[in-house]
Amino acid sequence: MKKWYSGLAALALLTLIFYGVLAGKPFLQMAAGPLEEFGERGLEQLEGEYITYEVTHPVVSYIEEYYSGDSQRVSKMAYVTYDEERQVFLKIVVPDRKTGGMDGLMKAVNRSEELKASWGDRQAEEERPVPVSGTLTEITDADEIREILEAMTGSESMSTSQMNEQAQAQTGWYMIELGYIGGISGANLSICAVAAGAALLVLLICLFSLGKKQGGRAGGGHSGSAREQLLEKQRVWLEPWCVRGNKRRGRQSALCLIGAPAVMLALGLAVGADLKTILACHLAIGLAAGELMGVAMLAGGRSAFSPDKLIRMFEKSLDKYIPSREEQEALAEDVLAAETDWKVLEKGKEDILYGVLGKRYWVIFTGKGSLAVMDAERMERLETETVSGQVRVNNVRTNYLYYNIRAFYQGSRAKKSGDVSVNFNEEDTAGRFMMLARKRLGERADEVIQP
């Protein structure tokens, strides 16, 4: 198990570092809130800052981006706005569903003076600045700058010739995309934070599990009693079973760690998301889900496939069947005296059964920590039944088949399920158990065993 926990811890640490670098600073800026008061500082001094900028004079809009896979559906609109205080133009990008305020402002501020006067008080309301929060980023792509200048000189532009000349002479261009901080949307920053938090949690769980010492069963094997010897002797088959189970959980954990991110990456590529969105959203969700499922698999395996824990569960089951410690000693001595020929073993994918038939007591242990005890001296009837059928789970029919062996004791009230019942999944194992039972019952076999 240690190698699986070590590998998962390494992945969690890498995830934590990666999202700390990718989204750490933008997330802290988002948590602190945007800078709203920045006085007369120039745009070059505000570059990289998360700010709330008040748009006062947009002059033109154009389509910034279409939805992936749908060239007729607009995703984002770009606006070129004039900053009269700083005498510069900048680009503002907003989702198409949030363009109402910008469109209304652009119409209002670009009306003629006569028309503005005719609108009266309503004009002042429509000229109210539109706040836009995001990271101020420098535009370095020449094609993007050319697109802005072409839009300003286009037929739908409301800019003046003087504005166009000023824009042509402008050397530094900046943009703000609404809700984007450091190039990542606020929603995706939250996803990154969740992914980093999940990675930290998984890392701590792994480190705790690696540092945790395997505690032995209290008093196990030290008293020298037959009962303790019997319980400790089960390690012979329990330990290989637990190793196998933990390996299977490890493979399932690895499948989660690989599968979940792979599925989310494929989804991101399928919808045509940009690289930053894939990393900050799809991969983040995949890694968080994969790591959480992976550590749950490992932790569940460690709990389900622990020899010490299973032996403690055997103890509790034995106390349930036989409360008397004296009778437990008698049972243990009887079972310990049985030779190898009186044992049955059934290995399954999800469970294992190990039975020993003593002269009087027959004990069947399972890989899930339960046991059953049959008392041959008190047995009045031993029945077998082949049980089969179908069960529907999520509209999927699943067949089942098992072999039930149930014992009825003398003087007890008749029960359909018997006083003690055991299920085997393999016909050969059930057959061997009944063959050994017939031998142990001897002359009583024909009387007790019923089809």
Short mmCIF file of C-alpha atoms in Angstrom, two decimals:
data_model
loop_
_atom_site.label_atom_id
_atom_site.label_comp_id
_atom_site.label_asym_id
_atom_site.label_seq_id
_atom_site.Cartn_x
_atom_site.Cartn_y
_atom_site.Cartn_z
CA MET A 1 0.00 0.00 0.00
CA LYS A 2 2.87 2.37 0.71
CA LYS A 3 3.87 2.68 -2.95
CA TRP A 4 0.30 3.58 -3.91
CA TYR A 5 0.05 6.20 -1.17
CA SER A 6 3.49 7.56 -2.14
CA GLY A 7 2.49 7.86 -5.80
CA LEU A 8 -0.79 9.54 -4.93
CA ALA A 9 0.99 11.93 -2.55
CA ALA A 10 3.45 12.88 -5.32
CA LEU A 11 0.59 13.57 -7.74
CA ALA A 12 -1.28 15.63 -5.13
CA LEU A 13 1.86 17.67 -4.44
CA LEU A 14 2.41 18.33 -8.15
CA THR A 15 -1.24 19.34 -8.52
CA LEU A 16 -0.94 21.70 -5.58
CA ILE A 17 2.20 23.32 -7.02
CA PHE A 18 0.77 23.54 -10.55
CA TYR A 19 -2.44 25.28 -9.52
CA GLY A 20 -0.57 27.44 -7.05
CA VAL A 21 1.54 28.75 -9.95
CA LEU A 22 -1.33 28.90 -12.47
CA ALA A 23 -4.02 30.47 -10.30
CA GLY A 24 -2.47 31.42 -6.97
CA LYS A 25 -1.96 35.14 -7.59
CA PRO A 26 -5.23 35.67 -9.53
CA PHE A 27 -7.19 33.84 -6.81
CA LEU A 28 -5.66 36.02 -4.09
CA GLN A 29 -6.51 39.11 -6.15
CA MET A 30 -10.08 37.88 -6.53
CA ALA A 31 -10.33 37.18 -2.81
CA ALA A 32 -9.01 40.67 -1.98
CA GLY A 33 -11.41 42.30 -4.44
CA PRO A 34 -10.74 44.69 -7.32
CA LEU A 35 -8.87 47.96 -6.99
CA GLU A 36 -11.46 50.71 -7.41
CA GLU A 37 -9.54 53.88 -6.58
CA PHE A 38 -6.37 54.37 -8.61
CA GLY A 39 -6.29 58.17 -9.03
CA GLU A 40 -4.33 59.50 -11.95
CA ARG A 41 -2.14 56.41 -12.42
CA GLY A 42 -1.55 55.60 -16.06
CA LEU A 43 -2.67 52.32 -17.61
CA GLU A 44 0.93 51.15 -17.88
CA GLN A 45 1.20 51.49 -14.09
CA LEU A 46 -1.98 49.46 -13.58
CA GLU A 47 -0.98 46.61 -15.89
CA GLY A 48 -1.56 43.22 -14.24
CA GLU A 49 -3.80 44.69 -11.53
CA TYR A 50 -7.32 43.47 -10.85
CA ILE A 51 -9.33 46.68 -11.16
CA THR A 52 -12.85 48.00 -11.57
CA TYR A 53 -12.75 50.34 -14.54
CA GLU A 54 -15.65 52.67 -15.30
CA VAL A 55 -16.41 52.76 -19.00
CA THR A 56 -17.62 56.25 -19.97
CA HIS A 57 -17.30 56.58 -23.74
CA PRO A 58 -17.51 53.44 -25.92
CA VAL A 59 -17.30 54.28 -29.61
CA VAL A 60 -17.62 50.96 -31.43
CA SER A 61 -18.36 47.28 -30.81
CA TYR A 62 -17.52 44.17 -32.77
CA ILE A 63 -17.70 40.40 -32.36
CA GLU A 64 -14.80 39.10 -30.31
CA GLU A 65 -15.60 35.38 -30.24
CA TYR A 66 -18.19 32.83 -31.39
CA TYR A 67 -19.20 29.74 -29.48
CA SER A 68 -17.12 26.74 -30.45
CA GLY A 69 -18.90 24.62 -33.00
CA ASP A 70 -21.54 27.29 -33.69
CA SER A 71 -20.31 30.05 -35.99
CA GLN A 72 -23.71 31.77 -35.85
CA ARG A 73 -23.82 32.22 -32.09
CA VAL A 74 -21.84 35.07 -30.54
CA SER A 75 -20.06 34.33 -27.30
CA LYS A 76 -18.22 37.60 -26.54
CA MET A 77 -18.39 41.19 -27.75
CA ALA A 78 -15.53 43.69 -27.76
CA TYR A 79 -15.94 47.44 -27.20
CA VAL A 80 -13.40 50.18 -27.88
CA THR A 81 -13.81 52.90 -25.28
CA TYR A 82 -12.19 56.31 -24.93
CA ASP A 83 -10.65 57.35 -21.61
CA GLU A 84 -10.95 61.13 -21.70
CA GLU A 85 -8.96 61.58 -18.49
CA ARG A 86 -5.93 59.65 -19.77
CA GLN A 87 -6.51 60.47 -23.45
CA VAL A 88 -6.20 56.83 -24.53
CA PHE A 89 -8.38 54.09 -25.99
CA LEU A 90 -8.71 50.62 -24.53
CA LYS A 91 -10.57 47.45 -25.33
CA ILE A 92 -13.32 46.00 -23.13
CA VAL A 93 -14.57 42.41 -23.63
CA VAL A 94 -17.89 41.30 -22.17
CA PRO A 95 -20.10 38.21 -22.64
CA ASP A 96 -22.75 38.67 -25.30
CA ARG A 97 -25.48 38.21 -22.67
CA LYS A 98 -24.18 41.26 -20.73
CA THR A 99 -23.92 43.82 -23.52
CA GLY A 100 -27.10 45.75 -22.70
CA GLY A 101 -25.45 48.34 -20.48
CA MET A 102 -22.56 48.92 -22.88
CA ASP A 103 -24.81 49.24 -25.93
CA GLY A 104 -27.08 51.69 -24.14
CA LEU A 105 -24.12 53.78 -22.97
CA MET A 106 -22.56 53.83 -26.44
CA LYS A 107 -25.78 55.15 -27.98
CA ALA A 108 -26.27 57.77 -25.28
CA VAL A 109 -22.78 59.32 -25.25
CA ASN A 110 -22.54 59.50 -29.03
CA ARG A 111 -25.80 61.41 -29.62
CA SER A 112 -25.65 64.89 -31.04
CA GLU A 113 -25.79 67.77 -28.56
CA GLU A 114 -29.29 68.70 -29.75
CA LEU A 115 -30.53 65.16 -29.26
CA LYS A 116 -28.93 64.93 -25.83
CA ALA A 117 -30.73 68.10 -24.78
CA SER A 118 -34.05 66.68 -25.93
CA TRP A 119 -33.62 63.60 -23.73
CA GLY A 120 -33.40 65.73 -20.59
CA ASP A 121 -32.90 63.88 -17.29
CA ARG A 122 -33.03 60.51 -18.99
CA GLN A 123 -29.84 61.38 -20.88
CA ALA A 124 -27.93 61.70 -17.61
CA GLU A 125 -29.20 58.29 -16.52
CA GLU A 126 -28.17 56.61 -19.76
CA GLU A 127 -24.71 58.22 -19.63
CA ARG A 128 -24.03 56.64 -16.26
CA PRO A 129 -20.62 54.83 -16.47
CA VAL A 130 -20.62 51.03 -16.73
CA PRO A 131 -18.22 49.37 -14.22
CA VAL A 132 -16.12 46.50 -15.59
CA SER A 133 -13.95 44.40 -13.28
CA GLY A 134 -11.01 42.36 -14.56
CA THR A 135 -7.25 42.32 -14.98
CA LEU A 136 -5.79 45.12 -17.07
CA THR A 137 -3.66 43.39 -19.72
CA GLU A 138 -1.42 44.82 -22.41
CA ILE A 139 -2.29 43.93 -26.00
CA THR A 140 0.86 42.83 -27.83
CA ASP A 141 -0.69 41.04 -30.81
CA ALA A 142 -0.42 43.31 -33.87
CA ASP A 143 -3.41 41.61 -35.53
CA GLU A 144 -5.56 42.35 -32.52
CA ILE A 145 -4.55 46.03 -32.59
CA ARG A 146 -5.23 46.15 -36.33
CA GLU A 147 -8.70 44.71 -35.73
CA ILE A 148 -9.43 47.50 -33.22
CA LEU A 149 -8.31 50.23 -35.64
CA GLU A 150 -10.33 48.73 -38.49
CA ALA A 151 -13.43 48.61 -36.29
CA MET A 152 -12.98 52.28 -35.37
CA THR A 153 -12.84 53.30 -39.02
CA GLY A 154 -15.71 51.03 -40.03
CA SER A 155 -19.20 52.09 -40.99
CA GLU A 156 -20.72 51.23 -37.60
CA SER A 157 -18.17 53.18 -35.60
CA MET A 158 -19.29 56.28 -33.69
CA SER A 159 -15.78 57.66 -33.30
CA THR A 160 -14.78 60.97 -34.87
CA SER A 161 -11.97 61.45 -37.38
CA GLN A 162 -9.93 63.11 -34.64
CA MET A 163 -10.41 60.06 -32.43
CA ASN A 164 -9.32 57.78 -35.27
CA GLU A 165 -6.15 59.80 -35.81
CA GLN A 166 -5.41 59.66 -32.09
CA ALA A 167 -5.98 55.89 -32.08
CA GLN A 168 -3.63 55.42 -35.04
CA ALA A 169 -0.91 57.30 -33.12
CA GLN A 170 -1.46 55.42 -29.86
CA THR A 171 1.50 53.17 -28.98
CA GLY A 172 0.31 51.26 -25.92
CA TRP A 173 -2.94 49.27 -26.03
CA TYR A 174 -4.66 47.60 -23.06
CA MET A 175 -7.76 45.52 -22.51
CA ILE A 176 -10.01 44.28 -19.70
CA GLU A 177 -12.18 41.19 -20.00
CA LEU A 178 -15.13 41.26 -17.64
CA GLY A 179 -14.79 38.72 -14.84
CA TYR A 180 -11.35 37.48 -15.95
CA ILE A 181 -8.43 37.74 -13.56
CA GLY A 182 -5.01 36.84 -14.88
CA GLY A 183 -6.66 35.39 -17.98
CA ILE A 184 -8.86 33.02 -15.96
CA SER A 185 -12.55 33.50 -15.26
CA GLY A 186 -13.70 33.87 -11.68
CA ALA A 187 -15.64 30.59 -11.89
CA ASN A 188 -12.57 28.72 -13.12
CA LEU A 189 -10.43 30.31 -10.41
CA SER A 190 -12.86 28.87 -7.87
CA ILE A 191 -12.51 25.47 -9.55
CA CYS A 192 -8.72 25.77 -9.35
CA ALA A 193 -9.00 26.60 -5.65
CA VAL A 194 -11.18 23.53 -5.09
CA ALA A 195 -8.68 21.38 -7.03
CA ALA A 196 -5.79 22.74 -4.95
CA GLY A 197 -7.78 22.23 -1.74
CA ALA A 198 -8.61 18.65 -2.74
CA ALA A 199 -4.94 18.03 -3.57
CA LEU A 200 -3.89 19.38 -0.16
CA LEU A 201 -6.45 17.18 1.59
CA VAL A 202 -5.32 14.09 -0.35
CA LEU A 203 -1.67 14.93 0.38
CA LEU A 204 -2.35 15.16 4.12
CA ILE A 205 -4.31 11.88 4.09
CA CYS A 206 -1.48 10.15 2.23
CA LEU A 207 1.19 11.50 4.57
CA PHE A 208 -0.88 10.46 7.59
CA SER A 209 -1.37 6.98 6.13
CA LEU A 210 2.34 6.64 5.32
CA GLY A 211 3.30 7.75 8.83
CA LYS A 212 0.72 5.63 10.57
CA LYS A 213 2.10 2.48 12.13
CA GLN A 214 0.27 -0.76 11.55
CA GLY A 215 -1.18 -1.57 14.94
CA GLY A 216 -1.29 -5.24 15.83
CA ARG A 217 -4.28 -6.85 17.44
CA ALA A 218 -4.30 -6.12 21.15
CA GLY A 219 -3.21 -9.23 23.01
CA GLY A 220 -3.26 -11.23 19.79
CA GLY A 221 -1.44 -14.54 20.15
CA HIS A 222 0.17 -13.73 23.50
CA SER A 223 -2.21 -15.47 25.91
CA GLY A 224 -1.39 -18.94 24.64
CA SER A 225 -5.08 -19.91 24.73
CA ALA A 226 -6.49 -22.16 22.02
CA ARG A 227 -8.92 -19.39 21.08
CA GLU A 228 -6.10 -16.94 20.40
CA GLN A 229 -4.11 -19.55 18.51
CA LEU A 230 -7.10 -20.31 16.30
CA LEU A 231 -7.67 -16.64 15.47
CA GLU A 232 -4.00 -15.96 14.78
CA LYS A 233 -3.76 -19.06 12.60
CA GLN A 234 -6.16 -17.45 10.12
CA ARG A 235 -3.39 -15.10 9.04
CA VAL A 236 -2.06 -17.92 6.85
CA TRP A 237 -4.86 -17.36 4.32
CA LEU A 238 -5.93 -13.84 5.37
CA GLU A 239 -2.65 -12.08 4.60
CA PRO A 240 -2.36 -13.27 0.95
CA TRP A 241 -6.05 -12.38 0.49
CA CYS A 242 -5.52 -8.89 1.90
CA VAL A 243 -2.43 -8.33 -0.25
CA ARG A 244 -4.44 -9.31 -3.30
CA GLY A 245 -7.33 -7.06 -2.28
CA ASN A 246 -5.07 -4.06 -1.66
CA LYS A 247 -3.39 -4.55 -5.02
CA ARG A 248 -6.77 -4.56 -6.69
CA ARG A 249 -7.77 -1.36 -4.88
CA GLY A 250 -4.45 0.15 -5.93
CA ARG A 251 -5.17 -0.63 -9.58
CA GLN A 252 -8.67 0.83 -9.23
CA SER A 253 -7.15 3.93 -7.65
CA ALA A 254 -4.69 4.29 -10.53
CA LEU A 255 -7.56 3.92 -12.99
CA CYS A 256 -9.39 6.78 -11.26
CA LEU A 257 -6.27 8.95 -11.29
CA ILE A 258 -5.77 8.40 -15.01
CA GLY A 259 -9.37 8.06 -16.16
CA ALA A 260 -11.00 11.11 -14.56
CA PRO A 261 -8.47 13.68 -15.91
CA ALA A 262 -8.42 11.94 -19.31
CA VAL A 263 -12.21 12.11 -19.62
CA MET A 264 -12.29 15.78 -18.64
CA LEU A 265 -9.44 16.66 -21.00
CA ALA A 266 -11.27 14.91 -23.83
CA LEU A 267 -14.40 16.87 -22.95
CA GLY A 268 -12.48 20.16 -23.00
CA LEU A 269 -11.00 19.37 -26.40
CA ALA A 270 -14.38 18.23 -27.72
CA VAL A 271 -16.07 21.53 -26.87
CA GLY A 272 -13.15 23.50 -28.34
CA ALA A 273 -12.10 25.23 -25.12
CA ASP A 274 -8.86 27.23 -25.11
CA LEU A 275 -5.78 25.88 -23.34
CA LYS A 276 -6.15 28.01 -20.22
CA THR A 277 -9.78 26.99 -19.78
CA ILE A 278 -8.89 23.33 -20.22
CA LEU A 279 -6.17 23.60 -17.58
CA ALA A 280 -8.15 25.74 -15.14
CA CYS A 281 -11.50 24.00 -15.54
CA HIS A 282 -11.55 20.58 -17.18
CA LEU A 283 -8.19 19.27 -15.96
CA ALA A 284 -8.75 20.75 -12.50
CA ILE A 285 -12.09 18.97 -12.14
CA GLY A 286 -10.60 15.73 -13.46
CA LEU A 287 -7.61 15.82 -11.11
CA ALA A 288 -9.72 16.70 -8.07
CA ALA A 289 -12.22 13.94 -8.81
CA GLY A 290 -9.50 11.41 -9.62
CA GLU A 291 -7.46 12.15 -6.51
CA LEU A 292 -10.46 12.08 -4.17
CA MET A 293 -11.75 8.82 -5.66
CA GLY A 294 -8.24 7.38 -5.64
CA VAL A 295 -7.57 8.12 -1.99
CA ALA A 296 -11.06 6.83 -1.10
CA MET A 297 -10.25 3.57 -2.89
CA LEU A 298 -6.97 3.20 -1.03
CA ALA A 299 -8.45 4.10 2.34
CA GLY A 300 -11.35 1.72 1.77
CA GLY A 301 -8.94 -1.04 0.80
CA ARG A 302 -6.80 -0.43 3.85
CA SER A 303 -9.87 -0.77 6.03
CA ALA A 304 -11.41 -3.76 4.23
CA PHE A 305 -8.19 -5.69 3.70
CA SER A 306 -6.47 -5.47 7.07
CA PRO A 307 -5.70 -8.86 8.71
CA ASP A 308 -5.69 -7.29 12.19
CA LYS A 309 -9.10 -5.71 11.67
CA LEU A 310 -10.59 -8.88 10.18
CA ILE A 311 -9.33 -10.98 13.10
CA ARG A 312 -10.89 -8.52 15.54
CA MET A 313 -14.15 -8.92 13.63
CA PHE A 314 -13.80 -12.71 13.90
CA GLU A 315 -13.50 -12.30 17.65
CA LYS A 316 -16.76 -10.36 17.83
CA SER A 317 -18.57 -12.88 15.64
CA LEU A 318 -17.29 -15.76 17.77
CA ASP A 319 -18.54 -14.02 20.92
CA LYS A 320 -21.93 -13.66 19.23
CA TYR A 321 -22.20 -17.35 18.35
CA ILE A 322 -20.69 -18.69 21.58
CA PRO A 323 -20.73 -16.24 24.50
CA SER A 324 -19.06 -18.72 26.90
CA ARG A 325 -15.28 -18.40 26.89
CA GLU A 326 -15.00 -22.00 28.11
CA GLU A 327 -16.98 -23.27 25.12
CA GLN A 328 -14.92 -21.05 22.83
CA GLU A 329 -11.79 -22.81 24.10
CA ALA A 330 -13.41 -26.17 23.42
CA LEU A 331 -14.31 -25.06 19.91
CA ALA A 332 -10.80 -23.77 19.23
CA GLU A 333 -9.17 -27.00 20.44
CA ASP A 334 -11.53 -29.05 18.29
CA VAL A 335 -10.88 -26.97 15.15
CA LEU A 336 -7.12 -26.75 15.71
CA ALA A 337 -6.96 -30.53 15.94
CA ALA A 338 -8.52 -30.93 12.49
CA GLU A 339 -6.10 -32.01 9.79
CA THR A 340 -5.70 -30.31 6.42
CA ASP A 341 -8.07 -32.81 4.83
CA TRP A 342 -10.94 -31.31 6.84
CA LYS A 343 -10.62 -27.83 5.35
CA VAL A 344 -12.34 -26.05 2.47
CA LEU A 345 -11.22 -22.88 0.70
CA GLU A 346 -13.14 -20.80 -1.87
CA LYS A 347 -11.41 -17.80 -3.45
CA GLY A 348 -13.62 -15.27 -5.18
CA LYS A 349 -13.08 -11.83 -6.65
CA GLU A 350 -14.91 -10.02 -3.87
CA ASP A 351 -14.75 -12.51 -1.02
CA ILE A 352 -13.01 -15.62 0.27
CA LEU A 353 -14.38 -18.44 2.43
CA TYR A 354 -12.25 -20.69 4.60
CA GLY A 355 -13.89 -23.51 6.51
CA VAL A 356 -12.60 -26.08 8.99
CA LEU A 357 -14.72 -29.02 10.11
CA GLY A 358 -13.76 -30.27 13.56
CA LYS A 359 -15.30 -33.34 15.13
CA ARG A 360 -18.03 -31.23 16.72
CA TYR A 361 -17.61 -27.61 15.61
CA TRP A 362 -17.55 -26.50 11.99
CA VAL A 363 -16.29 -22.95 11.50
CA ILE A 364 -16.49 -20.97 8.24
CA PHE A 365 -14.51 -17.70 8.05
CA THR A 366 -15.04 -15.06 5.34
CA GLY A 367 -12.82 -12.37 3.92
CA LYS A 368 -15.28 -9.73 5.11
CA GLY A 369 -14.70 -10.46 8.79
CA SER A 370 -17.70 -12.64 9.55
CA LEU A 371 -17.79 -16.27 10.59
CA ALA A 372 -20.38 -18.99 11.06
CA VAL A 373 -20.27 -21.84 13.59
CA MET A 374 -22.19 -25.09 13.18
CA ASP A 375 -22.48 -27.49 16.12
CA ALA A 376 -22.64 -31.05 14.76
CA GLU A 377 -23.78 -32.52 18.10
CA ARG A 378 -26.86 -30.28 18.24
CA MET A 379 -27.64 -30.67 14.54
CA GLU A 380 -30.97 -32.23 13.67
CA ARG A 381 -31.09 -31.41 9.98
CA LEU A 382 -28.67 -30.18 7.32
CA GLU A 383 -30.18 -28.91 4.10
CA THR A 384 -28.71 -27.73 0.80
CA GLU A 385 -30.29 -25.53 -1.85
CA THR A 386 -29.17 -24.08 -5.16
CA VAL A 387 -30.41 -20.50 -5.38
CA SER A 388 -30.50 -18.60 -8.68
CA GLY A 389 -32.31 -15.65 -10.13
CA GLN A 390 -31.99 -12.15 -11.51
CA VAL A 391 -31.76 -8.73 -9.95
CA ARG A 392 -32.33 -5.45 -11.77
CA VAL A 393 -29.92 -2.60 -11.02
CA ASN A 394 -30.33 0.63 -13.00
CA ASN A 395 -32.32 -1.21 -15.68
CA VAL A 396 -29.56 -3.81 -16.04
CA ARG A 397 -30.41 -7.44 -15.29
CA THR A 398 -27.76 -9.35 -13.37
CA ASN A 399 -27.87 -13.11 -12.83
CA TYR A 400 -26.88 -14.63 -9.52
CA LEU A 401 -26.22 -18.22 -8.43
CA TYR A 402 -25.10 -19.58 -5.07
CA TYR A 403 -25.29 -22.75 -3.00
CA ASN A 404 -26.89 -22.45 0.42
CA ILE A 405 -26.19 -24.87 3.27
CA ARG A 406 -28.27 -24.42 6.42
CA ALA A 407 -28.27 -26.26 9.73
CA PHE A 408 -31.27 -26.78 12.02
CA TYR A 409 -30.65 -27.57 15.69
CA GLN A 410 -32.55 -29.96 17.92
CA GLY A 411 -35.27 -28.32 19.95
CA SER A 412 -35.16 -25.01 18.08
CA ARG A 413 -38.18 -23.58 16.31
CA ALA A 414 -38.27 -24.34 12.63
CA LYS A 415 -36.87 -21.55 10.49
CA LYS A 416 -36.77 -21.48 6.76
CA SER A 417 -33.22 -20.07 6.81
CA GLY A 418 -32.06 -22.47 9.54
CA ASP A 419 -30.22 -21.72 12.77
CA VAL A 420 -26.94 -21.30 10.88
CA SER A 421 -26.67 -20.62 7.16
CA VAL A 422 -23.67 -20.47 4.83
CA ASN A 423 -23.52 -19.54 1.13
CA PHE A 424 -20.91 -20.84 -1.29
CA ASN A 425 -20.44 -19.41 -4.77
CA GLU A 426 -18.86 -22.50 -6.29
CA GLU A 427 -20.56 -25.87 -6.61
CA ASP A 428 -17.29 -27.75 -6.05
CA THR A 429 -16.66 -26.01 -2.72
CA ALA A 430 -20.20 -26.61 -1.52
CA GLY A 431 -19.89 -30.25 -2.61
CA ARG A 432 -16.63 -30.69 -0.73
CA PHE A 433 -18.13 -29.15 2.41
CA MET A 434 -21.07 -31.58 2.28
CA MET A 435 -18.74 -34.53 1.66
CA LEU A 436 -16.71 -33.64 4.76
CA ALA A 437 -19.91 -33.04 6.74
CA ARG A 438 -21.16 -36.50 5.83
CA LYS A 439 -17.86 -38.00 7.03
CA ARG A 440 -18.01 -36.08 10.32
CA LEU A 441 -21.62 -37.09 10.97
CA GLY A 442 -20.81 -40.72 10.34
CA GLU A 443 -23.78 -43.01 11.03
CA ARG A 444 -26.06 -39.99 11.55
CA ALA A 445 -25.37 -38.63 8.05
CA ASP A 446 -28.35 -40.21 6.30
CA GLU A 447 -30.66 -39.05 9.06
CA VAL A 448 -29.35 -35.45 9.30
CA ILE A 449 -28.46 -34.58 5.70
CA GLN A 450 -31.47 -33.84 3.57
CA PRO A 451 -31.51 -32.77 -0.09
#
